[in-house]
CSV table of C-alpha atoms and ligand atoms in Angstrom, one decimal:
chain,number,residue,atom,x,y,z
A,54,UNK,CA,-20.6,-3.9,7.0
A,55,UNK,CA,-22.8,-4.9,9.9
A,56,UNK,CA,-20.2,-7.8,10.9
A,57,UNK,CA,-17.4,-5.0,11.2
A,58,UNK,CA,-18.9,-2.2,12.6
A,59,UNK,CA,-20.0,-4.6,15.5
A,60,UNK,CA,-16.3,-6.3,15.8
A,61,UNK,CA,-14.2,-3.5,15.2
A,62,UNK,CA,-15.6,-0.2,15.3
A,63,UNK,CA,-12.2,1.7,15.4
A,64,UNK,CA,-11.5,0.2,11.4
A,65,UNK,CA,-15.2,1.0,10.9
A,66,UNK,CA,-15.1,4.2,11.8
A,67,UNK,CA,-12.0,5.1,9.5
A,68,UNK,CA,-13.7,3.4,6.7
A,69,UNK,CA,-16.9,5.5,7.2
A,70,UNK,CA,-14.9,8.4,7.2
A,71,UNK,CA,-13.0,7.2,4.1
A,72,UNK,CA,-16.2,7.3,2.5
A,73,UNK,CA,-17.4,10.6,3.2
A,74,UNK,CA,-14.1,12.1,2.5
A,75,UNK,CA,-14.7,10.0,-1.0
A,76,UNK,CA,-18.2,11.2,-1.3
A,77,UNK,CA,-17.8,15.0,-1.0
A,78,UNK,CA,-14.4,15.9,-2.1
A,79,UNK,CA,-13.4,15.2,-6.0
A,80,UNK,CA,-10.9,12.4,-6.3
A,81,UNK,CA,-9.1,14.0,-9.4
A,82,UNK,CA,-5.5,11.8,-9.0
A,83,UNK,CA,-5.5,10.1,-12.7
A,84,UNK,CA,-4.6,7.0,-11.2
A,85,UNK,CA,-7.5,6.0,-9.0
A,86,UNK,CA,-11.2,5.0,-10.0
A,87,UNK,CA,-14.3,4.2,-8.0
A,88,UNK,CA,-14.6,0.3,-8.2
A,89,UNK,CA,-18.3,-1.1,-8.8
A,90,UNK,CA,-20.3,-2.7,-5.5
A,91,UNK,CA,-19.9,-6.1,-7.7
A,92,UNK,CA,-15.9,-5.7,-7.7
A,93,UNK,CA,-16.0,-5.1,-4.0
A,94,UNK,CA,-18.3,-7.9,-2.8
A,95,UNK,CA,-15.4,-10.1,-5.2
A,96,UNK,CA,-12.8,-8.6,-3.5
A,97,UNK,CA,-13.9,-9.1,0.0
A,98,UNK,CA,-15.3,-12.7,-0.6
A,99,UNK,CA,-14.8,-16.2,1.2
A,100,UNK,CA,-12.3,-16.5,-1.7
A,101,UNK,CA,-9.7,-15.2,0.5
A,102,UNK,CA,-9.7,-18.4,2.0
A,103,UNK,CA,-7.8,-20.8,-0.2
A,104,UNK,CA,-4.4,-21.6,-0.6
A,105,UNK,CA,-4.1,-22.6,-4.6
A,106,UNK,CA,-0.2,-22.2,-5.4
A,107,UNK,CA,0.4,-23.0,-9.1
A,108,UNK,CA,-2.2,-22.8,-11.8
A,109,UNK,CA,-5.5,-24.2,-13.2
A,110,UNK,CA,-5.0,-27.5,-13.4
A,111,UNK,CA,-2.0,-27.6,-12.0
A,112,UNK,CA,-2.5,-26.5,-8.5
A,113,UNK,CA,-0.4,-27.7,-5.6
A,114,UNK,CA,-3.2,-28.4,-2.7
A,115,UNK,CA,-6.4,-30.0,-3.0
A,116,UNK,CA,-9.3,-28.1,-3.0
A,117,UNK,CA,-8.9,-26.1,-6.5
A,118,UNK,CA,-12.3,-27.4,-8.4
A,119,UNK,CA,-14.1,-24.2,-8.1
A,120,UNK,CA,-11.1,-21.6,-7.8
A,121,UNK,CA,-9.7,-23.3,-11.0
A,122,UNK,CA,-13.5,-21.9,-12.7
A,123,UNK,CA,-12.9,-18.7,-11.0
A,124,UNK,CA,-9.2,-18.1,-12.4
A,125,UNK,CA,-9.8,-19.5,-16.4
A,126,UNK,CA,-12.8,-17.3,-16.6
A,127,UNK,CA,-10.7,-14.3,-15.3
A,128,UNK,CA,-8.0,-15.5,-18.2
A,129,UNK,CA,-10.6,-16.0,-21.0
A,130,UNK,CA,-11.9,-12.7,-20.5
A,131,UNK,CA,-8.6,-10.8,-20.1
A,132,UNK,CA,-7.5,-12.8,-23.8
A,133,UNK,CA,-11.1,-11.6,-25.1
A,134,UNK,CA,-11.0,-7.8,-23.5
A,135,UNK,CA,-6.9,-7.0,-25.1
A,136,UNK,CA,-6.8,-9.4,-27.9
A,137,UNK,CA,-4.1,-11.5,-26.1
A,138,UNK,CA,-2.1,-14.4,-26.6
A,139,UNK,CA,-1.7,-15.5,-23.1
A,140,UNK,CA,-2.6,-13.8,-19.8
A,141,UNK,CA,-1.2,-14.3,-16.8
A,142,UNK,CA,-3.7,-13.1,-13.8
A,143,UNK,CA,-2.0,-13.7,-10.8
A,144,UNK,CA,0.4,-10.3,-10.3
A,145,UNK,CA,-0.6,-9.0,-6.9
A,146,UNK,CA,0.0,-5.7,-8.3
A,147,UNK,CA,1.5,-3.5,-10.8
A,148,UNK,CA,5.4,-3.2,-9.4
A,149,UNK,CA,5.9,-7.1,-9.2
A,150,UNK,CA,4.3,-7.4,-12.3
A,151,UNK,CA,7.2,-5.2,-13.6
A,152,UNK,CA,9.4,-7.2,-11.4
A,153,UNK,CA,8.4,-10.8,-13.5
A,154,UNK,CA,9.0,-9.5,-16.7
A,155,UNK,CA,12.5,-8.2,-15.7
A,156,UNK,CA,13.1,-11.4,-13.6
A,157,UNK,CA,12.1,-13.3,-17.2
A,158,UNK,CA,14.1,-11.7,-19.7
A,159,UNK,CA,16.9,-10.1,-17.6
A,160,UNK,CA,19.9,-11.0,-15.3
A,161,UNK,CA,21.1,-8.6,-12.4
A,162,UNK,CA,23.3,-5.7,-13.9
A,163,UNK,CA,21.9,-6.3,-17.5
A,164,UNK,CA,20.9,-3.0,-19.3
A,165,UNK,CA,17.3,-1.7,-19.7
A,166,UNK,CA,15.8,1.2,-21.3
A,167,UNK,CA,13.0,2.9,-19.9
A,168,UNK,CA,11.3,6.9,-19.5
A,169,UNK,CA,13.5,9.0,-16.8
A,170,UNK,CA,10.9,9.5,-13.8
A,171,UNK,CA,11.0,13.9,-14.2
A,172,UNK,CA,9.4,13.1,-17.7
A,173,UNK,CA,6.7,10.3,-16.5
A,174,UNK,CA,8.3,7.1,-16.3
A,175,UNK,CA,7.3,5.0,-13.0
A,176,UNK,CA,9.5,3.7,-10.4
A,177,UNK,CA,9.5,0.3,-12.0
A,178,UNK,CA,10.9,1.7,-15.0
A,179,UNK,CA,14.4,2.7,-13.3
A,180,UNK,CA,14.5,4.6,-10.0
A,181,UNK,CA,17.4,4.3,-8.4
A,182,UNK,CA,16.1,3.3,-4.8
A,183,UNK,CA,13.4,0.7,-6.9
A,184,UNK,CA,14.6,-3.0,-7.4
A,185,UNK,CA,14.4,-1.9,-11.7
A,186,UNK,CA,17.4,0.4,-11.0
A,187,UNK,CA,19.1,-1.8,-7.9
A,188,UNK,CA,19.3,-4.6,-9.6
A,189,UNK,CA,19.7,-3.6,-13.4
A,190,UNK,CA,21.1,-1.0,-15.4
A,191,UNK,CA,18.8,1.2,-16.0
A,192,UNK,CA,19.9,4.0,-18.9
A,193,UNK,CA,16.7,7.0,-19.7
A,194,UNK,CA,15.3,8.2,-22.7
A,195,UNK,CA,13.6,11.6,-22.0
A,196,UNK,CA,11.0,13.5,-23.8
A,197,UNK,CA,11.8,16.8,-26.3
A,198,UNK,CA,12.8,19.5,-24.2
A,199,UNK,CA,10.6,22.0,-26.3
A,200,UNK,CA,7.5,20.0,-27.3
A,201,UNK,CA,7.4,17.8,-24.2
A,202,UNK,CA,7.2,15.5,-26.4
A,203,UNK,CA,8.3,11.2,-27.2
A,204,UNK,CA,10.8,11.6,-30.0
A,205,UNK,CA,11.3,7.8,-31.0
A,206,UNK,CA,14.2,9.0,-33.5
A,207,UNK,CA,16.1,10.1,-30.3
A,208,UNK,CA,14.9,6.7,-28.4
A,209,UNK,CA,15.8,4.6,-31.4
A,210,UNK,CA,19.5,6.3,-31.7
A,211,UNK,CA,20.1,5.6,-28.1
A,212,UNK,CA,19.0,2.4,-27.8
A,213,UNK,CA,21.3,1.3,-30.9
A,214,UNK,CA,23.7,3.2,-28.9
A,215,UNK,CA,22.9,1.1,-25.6
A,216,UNK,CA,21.7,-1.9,-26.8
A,217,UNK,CA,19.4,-2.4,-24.1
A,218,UNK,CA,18.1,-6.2,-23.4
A,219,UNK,CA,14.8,-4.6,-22.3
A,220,UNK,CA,12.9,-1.1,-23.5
A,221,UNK,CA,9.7,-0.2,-21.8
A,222,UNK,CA,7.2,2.0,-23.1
A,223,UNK,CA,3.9,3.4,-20.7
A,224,UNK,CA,4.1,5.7,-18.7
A,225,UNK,CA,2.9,7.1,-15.8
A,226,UNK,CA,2.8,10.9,-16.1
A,227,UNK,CA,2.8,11.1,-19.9
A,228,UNK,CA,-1.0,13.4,-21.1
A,229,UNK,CA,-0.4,12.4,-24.9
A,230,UNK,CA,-1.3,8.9,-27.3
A,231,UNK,CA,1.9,6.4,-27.2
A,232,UNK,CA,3.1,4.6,-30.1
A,233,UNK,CA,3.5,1.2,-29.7
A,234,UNK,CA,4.1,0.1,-32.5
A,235,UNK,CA,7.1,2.5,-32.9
A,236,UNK,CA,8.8,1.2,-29.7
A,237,UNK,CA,8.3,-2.5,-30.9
A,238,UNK,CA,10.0,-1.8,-34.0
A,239,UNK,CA,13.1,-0.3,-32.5
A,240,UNK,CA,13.1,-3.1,-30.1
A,241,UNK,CA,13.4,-5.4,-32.8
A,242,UNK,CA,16.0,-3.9,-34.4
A,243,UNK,CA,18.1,-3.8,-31.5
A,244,UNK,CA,17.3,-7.3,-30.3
A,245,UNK,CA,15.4,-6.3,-26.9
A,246,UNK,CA,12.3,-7.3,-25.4
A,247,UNK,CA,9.2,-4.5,-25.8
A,248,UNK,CA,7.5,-4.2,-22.4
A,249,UNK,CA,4.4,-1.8,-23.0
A,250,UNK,CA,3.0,-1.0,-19.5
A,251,UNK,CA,-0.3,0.3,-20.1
A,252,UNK,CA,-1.0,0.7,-16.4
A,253,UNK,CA,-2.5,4.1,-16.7
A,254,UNK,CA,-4.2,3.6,-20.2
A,255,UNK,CA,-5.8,-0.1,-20.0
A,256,UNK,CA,-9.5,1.3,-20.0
A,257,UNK,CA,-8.9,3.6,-23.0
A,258,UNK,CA,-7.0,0.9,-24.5
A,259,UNK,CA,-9.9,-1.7,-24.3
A,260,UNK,CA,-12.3,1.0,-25.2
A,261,UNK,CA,-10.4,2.0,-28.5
A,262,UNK,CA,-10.0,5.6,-27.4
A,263,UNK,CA,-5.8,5.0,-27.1
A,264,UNK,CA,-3.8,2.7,-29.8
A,265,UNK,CA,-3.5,-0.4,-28.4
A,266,UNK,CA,-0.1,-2.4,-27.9
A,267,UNK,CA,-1.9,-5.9,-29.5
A,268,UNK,CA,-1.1,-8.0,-31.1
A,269,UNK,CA,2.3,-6.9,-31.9
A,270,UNK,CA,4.2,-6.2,-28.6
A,271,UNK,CA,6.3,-9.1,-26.5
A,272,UNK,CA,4.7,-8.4,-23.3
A,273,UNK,CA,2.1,-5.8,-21.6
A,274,UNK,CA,1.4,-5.5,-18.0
A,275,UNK,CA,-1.4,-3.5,-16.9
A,276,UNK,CA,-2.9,-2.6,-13.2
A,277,UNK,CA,-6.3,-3.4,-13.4
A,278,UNK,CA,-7.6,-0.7,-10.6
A,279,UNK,CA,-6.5,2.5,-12.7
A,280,UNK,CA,-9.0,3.3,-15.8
A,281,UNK,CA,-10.0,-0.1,-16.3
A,282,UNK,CA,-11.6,0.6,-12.7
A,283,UNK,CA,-11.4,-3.1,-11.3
A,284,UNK,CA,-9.6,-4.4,-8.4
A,285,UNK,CA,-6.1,-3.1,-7.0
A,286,UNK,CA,-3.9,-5.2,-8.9
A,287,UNK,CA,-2.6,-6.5,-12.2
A,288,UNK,CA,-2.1,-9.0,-14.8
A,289,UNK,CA,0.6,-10.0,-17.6
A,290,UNK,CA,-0.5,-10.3,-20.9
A,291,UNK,CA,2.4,-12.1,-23.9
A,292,UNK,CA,2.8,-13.7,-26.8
A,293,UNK,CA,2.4,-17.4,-26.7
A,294,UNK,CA,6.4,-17.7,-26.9
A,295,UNK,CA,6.7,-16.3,-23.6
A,296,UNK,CA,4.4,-17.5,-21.8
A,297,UNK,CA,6.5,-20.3,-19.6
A,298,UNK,CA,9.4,-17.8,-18.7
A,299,UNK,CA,6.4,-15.6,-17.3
A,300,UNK,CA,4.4,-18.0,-15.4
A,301,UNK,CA,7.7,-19.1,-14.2
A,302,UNK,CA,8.8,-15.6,-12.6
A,303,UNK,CA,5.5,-15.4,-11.2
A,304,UNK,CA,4.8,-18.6,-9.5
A,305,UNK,CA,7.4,-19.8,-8.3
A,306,UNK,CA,9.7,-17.1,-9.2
A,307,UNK,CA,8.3,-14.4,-7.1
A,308,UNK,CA,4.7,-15.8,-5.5
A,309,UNK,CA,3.2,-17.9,-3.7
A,310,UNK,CA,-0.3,-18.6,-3.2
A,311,UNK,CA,-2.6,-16.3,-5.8
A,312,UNK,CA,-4.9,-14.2,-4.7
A,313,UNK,CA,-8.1,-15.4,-5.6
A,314,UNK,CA,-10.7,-13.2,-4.4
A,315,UNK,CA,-8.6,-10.2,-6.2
A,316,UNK,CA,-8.8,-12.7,-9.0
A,317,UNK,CA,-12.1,-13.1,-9.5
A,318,UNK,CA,-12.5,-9.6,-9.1
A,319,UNK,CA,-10.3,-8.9,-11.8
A,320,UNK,CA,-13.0,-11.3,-14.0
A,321,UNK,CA,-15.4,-9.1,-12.6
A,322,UNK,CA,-13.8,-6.1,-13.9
A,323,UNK,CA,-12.9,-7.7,-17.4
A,324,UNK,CA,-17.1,-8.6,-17.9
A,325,UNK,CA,-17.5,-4.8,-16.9
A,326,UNK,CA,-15.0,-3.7,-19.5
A,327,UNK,CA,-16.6,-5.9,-22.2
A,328,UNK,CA,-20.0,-3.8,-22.2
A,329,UNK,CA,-20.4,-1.1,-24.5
A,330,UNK,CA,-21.4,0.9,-21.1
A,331,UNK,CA,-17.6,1.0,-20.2
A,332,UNK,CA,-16.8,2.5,-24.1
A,333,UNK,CA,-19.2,5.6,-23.3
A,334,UNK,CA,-17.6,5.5,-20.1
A,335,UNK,CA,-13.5,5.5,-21.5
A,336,UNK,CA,-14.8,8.1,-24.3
A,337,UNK,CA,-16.0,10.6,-21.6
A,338,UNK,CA,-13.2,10.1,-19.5
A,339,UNK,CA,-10.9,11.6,-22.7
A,340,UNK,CA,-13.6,14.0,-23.5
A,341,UNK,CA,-14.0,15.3,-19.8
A,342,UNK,CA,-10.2,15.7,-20.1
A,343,UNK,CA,-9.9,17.7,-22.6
A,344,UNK,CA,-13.0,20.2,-22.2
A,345,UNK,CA,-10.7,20.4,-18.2
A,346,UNK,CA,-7.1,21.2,-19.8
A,347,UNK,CA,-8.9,23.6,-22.3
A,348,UNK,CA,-10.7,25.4,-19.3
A,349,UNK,CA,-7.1,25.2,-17.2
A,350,UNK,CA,-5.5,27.5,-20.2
A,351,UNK,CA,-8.0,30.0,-21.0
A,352,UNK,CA,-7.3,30.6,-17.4
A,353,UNK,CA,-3.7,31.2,-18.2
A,354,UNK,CA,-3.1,28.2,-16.7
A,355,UNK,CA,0.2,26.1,-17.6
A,356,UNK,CA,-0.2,22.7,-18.9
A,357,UNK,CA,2.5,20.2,-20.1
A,358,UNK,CA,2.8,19.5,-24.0
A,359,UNK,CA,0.0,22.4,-24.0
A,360,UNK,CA,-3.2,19.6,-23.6
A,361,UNK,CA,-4.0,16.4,-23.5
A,362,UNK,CA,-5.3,12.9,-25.6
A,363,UNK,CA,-6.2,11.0,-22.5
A,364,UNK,CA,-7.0,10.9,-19.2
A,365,UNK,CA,-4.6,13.0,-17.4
A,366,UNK,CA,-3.2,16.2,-17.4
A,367,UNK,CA,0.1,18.1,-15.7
A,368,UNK,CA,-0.5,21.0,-14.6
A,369,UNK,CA,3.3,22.8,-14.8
A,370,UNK,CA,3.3,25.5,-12.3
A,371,UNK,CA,6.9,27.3,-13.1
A,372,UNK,CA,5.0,30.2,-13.8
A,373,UNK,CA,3.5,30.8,-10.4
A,374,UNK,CA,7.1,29.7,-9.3
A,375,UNK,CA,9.0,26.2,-8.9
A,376,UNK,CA,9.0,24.2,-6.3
A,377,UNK,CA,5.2,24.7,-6.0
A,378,UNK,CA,3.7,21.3,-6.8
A,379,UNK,CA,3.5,20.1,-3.1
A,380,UNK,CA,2.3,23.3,-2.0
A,381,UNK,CA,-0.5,23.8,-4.5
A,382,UNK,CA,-1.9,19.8,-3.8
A,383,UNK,CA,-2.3,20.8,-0.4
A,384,UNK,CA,-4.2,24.6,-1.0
A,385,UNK,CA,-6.4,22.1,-3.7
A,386,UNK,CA,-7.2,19.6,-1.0
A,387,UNK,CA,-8.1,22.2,1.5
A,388,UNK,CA,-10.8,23.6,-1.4
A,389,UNK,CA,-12.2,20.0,-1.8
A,390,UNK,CA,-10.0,18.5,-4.8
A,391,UNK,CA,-7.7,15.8,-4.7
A,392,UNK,CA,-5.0,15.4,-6.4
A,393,UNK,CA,-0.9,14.9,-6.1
A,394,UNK,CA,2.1,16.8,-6.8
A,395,UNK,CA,4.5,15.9,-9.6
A,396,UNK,CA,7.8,16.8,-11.4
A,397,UNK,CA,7.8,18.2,-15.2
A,398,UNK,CA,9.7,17.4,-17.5
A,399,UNK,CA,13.0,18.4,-17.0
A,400,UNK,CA,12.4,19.9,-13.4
A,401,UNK,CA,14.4,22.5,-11.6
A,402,UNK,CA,13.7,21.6,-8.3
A,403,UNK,CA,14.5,18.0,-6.7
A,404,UNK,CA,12.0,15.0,-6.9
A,405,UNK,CA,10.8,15.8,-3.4
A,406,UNK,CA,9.8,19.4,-4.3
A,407,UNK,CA,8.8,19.2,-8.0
A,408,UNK,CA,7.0,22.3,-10.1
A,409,UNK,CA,3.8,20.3,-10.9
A,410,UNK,CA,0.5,18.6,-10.0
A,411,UNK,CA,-1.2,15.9,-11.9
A,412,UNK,CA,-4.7,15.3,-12.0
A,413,UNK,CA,-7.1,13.3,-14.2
A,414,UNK,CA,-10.8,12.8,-14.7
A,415,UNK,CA,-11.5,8.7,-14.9
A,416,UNK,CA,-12.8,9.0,-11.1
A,417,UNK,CA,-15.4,11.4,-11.9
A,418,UNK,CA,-16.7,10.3,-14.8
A,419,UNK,CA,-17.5,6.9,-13.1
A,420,UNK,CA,-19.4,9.3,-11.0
A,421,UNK,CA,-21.4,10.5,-14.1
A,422,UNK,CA,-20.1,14.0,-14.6
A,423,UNK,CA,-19.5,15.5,-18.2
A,424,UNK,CA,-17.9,18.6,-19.9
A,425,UNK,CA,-20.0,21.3,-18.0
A,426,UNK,CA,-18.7,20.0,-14.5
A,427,UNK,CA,-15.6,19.7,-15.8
A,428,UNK,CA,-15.3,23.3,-17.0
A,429,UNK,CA,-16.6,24.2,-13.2
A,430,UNK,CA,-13.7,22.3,-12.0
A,431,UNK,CA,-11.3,24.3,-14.1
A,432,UNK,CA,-12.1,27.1,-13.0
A,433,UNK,CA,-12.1,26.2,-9.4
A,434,UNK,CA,-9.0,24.8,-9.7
A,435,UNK,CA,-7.0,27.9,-11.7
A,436,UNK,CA,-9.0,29.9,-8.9
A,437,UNK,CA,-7.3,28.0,-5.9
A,438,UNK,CA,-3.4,28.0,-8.0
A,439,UNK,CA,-3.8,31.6,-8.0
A,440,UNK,CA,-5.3,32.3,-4.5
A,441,UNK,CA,-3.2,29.9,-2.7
A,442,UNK,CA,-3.1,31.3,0.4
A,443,UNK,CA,-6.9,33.2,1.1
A,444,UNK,CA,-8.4,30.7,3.0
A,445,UNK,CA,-11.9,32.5,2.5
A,446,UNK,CA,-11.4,31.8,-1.6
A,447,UNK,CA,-10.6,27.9,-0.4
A,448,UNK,CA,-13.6,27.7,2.0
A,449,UNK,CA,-16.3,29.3,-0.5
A,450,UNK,CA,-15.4,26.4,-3.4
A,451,UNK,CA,-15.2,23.9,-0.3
A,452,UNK,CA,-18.6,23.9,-0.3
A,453,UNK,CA,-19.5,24.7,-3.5
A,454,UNK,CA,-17.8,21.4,-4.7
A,455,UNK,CA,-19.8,19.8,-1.4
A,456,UNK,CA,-22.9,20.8,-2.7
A,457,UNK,CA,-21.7,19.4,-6.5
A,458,UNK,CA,-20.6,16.3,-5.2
A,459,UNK,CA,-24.3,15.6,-3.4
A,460,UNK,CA,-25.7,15.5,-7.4
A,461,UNK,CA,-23.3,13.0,-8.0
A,462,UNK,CA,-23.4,10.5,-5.5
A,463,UNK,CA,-21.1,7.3,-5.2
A,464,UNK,CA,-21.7,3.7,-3.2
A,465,UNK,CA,-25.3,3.7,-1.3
A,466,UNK,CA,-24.0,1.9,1.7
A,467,UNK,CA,-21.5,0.0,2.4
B,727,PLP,C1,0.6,2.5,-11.2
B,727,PLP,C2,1.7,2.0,-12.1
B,727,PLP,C3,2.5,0.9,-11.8
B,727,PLP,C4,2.5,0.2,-10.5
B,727,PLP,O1,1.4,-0.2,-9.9
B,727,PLP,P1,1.2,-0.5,-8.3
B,727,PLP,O2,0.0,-1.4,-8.3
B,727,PLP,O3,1.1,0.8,-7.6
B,727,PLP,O4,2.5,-1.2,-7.9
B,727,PLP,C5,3.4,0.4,-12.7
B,727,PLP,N1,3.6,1.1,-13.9
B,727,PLP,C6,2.9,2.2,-14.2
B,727,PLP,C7,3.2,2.9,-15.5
B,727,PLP,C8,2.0,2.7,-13.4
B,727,PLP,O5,1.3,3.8,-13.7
């Protein structure tokens, strides 16, 4: 970063910081990764530099030979990574992404089904202060108040009841498998289009270690800077039937020019994900998960639905008291561990003070660690949940996790 550091040394210096603070504290929120170098150097390429509104072969400037090889290598391999029909690679992120497919299929005020937000749906899939529930009609489904739980007998009686024009399944706060093909069915039988937003999942998905919503669903959007571990931003993936409504809502419907240098980054990302290096690396992330929730309850720890299948894990902390989530995130980040505060299902306390934290493992396993650090971690972590306030108990696994965090280094330079 030689060019920066002598140009700008205020950004510099935050970046540098950055880094440290990435280096030496565990990045344990389930929905961030460490990108490779090769991802990076895409990302902040002379790419940036062109203008190419519309799509291969069909670009509006001149220019587009070369940025045309860059975007149909980045579809090929997205088709070849999910076993998709067509790909759409533009997205600059996950929410418009989610804002295309509704702009396709939907009309302002039409209904949509998608998970209520306490029980891990995202923002996109109906909040009330998001364009999803602005604009549309957004009506819940929950999860099983005892189990915690998708019950799709529930989901498929209240979407007769509805009939919704769109249902969404993926999640964002969800630690168990999803059934796609269970919410395709029901939206067949009720006439709606079956969004599966696999966000959160995409590198488990890829890697065979989650079902995966191909070849049957309508339409899947995906971030690609979650497990898959590329670039922040996204993609739409659809049957071939679709494909002109959601190129449409895309560019011109939403976008201009594309991104380029985020989309050759995303073909970057989608060669990683092809290697049988990056199905070792989705395996461990599932494994590390659950040797970490199983640590978490033999230290009386609370989790939601009791464990997990994948990469995350909610921590429910009513039994320490509700309200604590914010609270505890903050006494964990003190100690070294990052991570974010959540609701639970069915949460006493208001959005803004919810009774859980979520956490995850796909950013450490990039980093190379396995079940023993994981158990480590566990402990640390009930440790801090029940000491909240000793600062002395904080500082001692402060630099303990320093020290652990030394054996597993990240970037070399940047
Ligand atoms: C992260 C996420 C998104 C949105 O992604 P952004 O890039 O943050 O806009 C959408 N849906 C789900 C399920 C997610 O987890």
């Amino acid at each position: 970063m030689n060019f920066l550091q002598k140009e700008d040394s205020e950004i510099y210096n935050s970046m540098k910081k950055e880094l440290a603070r990435q280096q030496t504290t565990l990045q344990m929120i389930p929905s961030e990764n460490y990108a490779s170098s090769a991802v990076l150097e895409a990302c902040g390429s002379i790419l940036n530099n062109k203008y190419s509104e519309g799509y291969p072969k069909k670009r509006y400037y001149q220019g587009n030979e070369f940025i045309d090889e860059v975007e149909i290598t980045a579809l090929e391999r997205a088709k070849k990574l999910f076993g998709a029909e067509h790909v759409n690679v533009q997205p600059l992120s996950g929410s418009p992404a989610n804002q295309a497919v509704f702009f396709s299929f939907l009309s302002p005020g039409d209904k949509f089904m998608g998970l209520d937000l306490s029980c891990g749906g995202h923002l996109t899939h109906g909040n009330p202060y998001n364009f999803s529930g602005k604009l549309f009609k957004a009506v819940s489904y929950g999860v099983n108040k005892d189990t915690e739980l998708l019950d799709y007998n529930e989901i498929r009686i209240l979407a007769l009841k509805e009939k919704p024009k769109l249902i969404i399944s993926g999640f964002t706060a969800y630690p168990r498998l999803v059934d796609f093909k269970k919410f395709q069915e029901i939206a067949e039988e009720v006439g709606a289009i079956h969004l599966a937003d696999i966000s959160h999942i995409a590198g488990l998905v890829v890697a065979g270690v989650h079902y995966s919503p191909f070849p049957f669903t309508d339409i899947v959007t995906t971030t690609t800077h979650k497990t898959l571990r590329g670039p922040r931003s996204a993609i739409i993936m659809c049957k071939e039937k679709y494909a002109k409504e959601i190129d449409r809502a895309v560019f011109p419907g939403l976008q201009g020019g594309p991104h380029e240098h985020i989309i050759a980054a995303k073909a970057v990302c989608f060669k990683e994900a092809l290697t049988s290096d990056f199905k070792v690396y989705a395996q461990q992330i599932v494994k590390n998960a659950k040797a970490l929730a199983e640590t978490l309850m033999e230290s009386d720890i609370k989790l939601v639905t009791n464990g997990t299948d994948n990469h995350l894990i909610l921590i429910d902390l009513r039994p320490q008291g509700i309200g604590l989530g914010k609270p505890a995130a903050m006494a964990l980040e003190e100690a070294g561990i990052c991570t974010n505060c959540n609701t639970v299902p069915y949460d006493p306390s208001p959005p803004f003070k919810p009774s859980g934290v979520r956490i995850g493992t796909p950013a450490l396993t990039t980093r190379g660690m396995k079940e023993t650090e994981m158990k480590q971690i566990g402990e640390w972590i009930a440790k801090v949940l029940k000491n909240m306030n000793d600062t002395s108990v904080k500082q001692k696994i402060r630099e303990e996790i320093r020290q652990l965090c030394a054996q597993f280094p990240i970037y070399k330079e940047i």
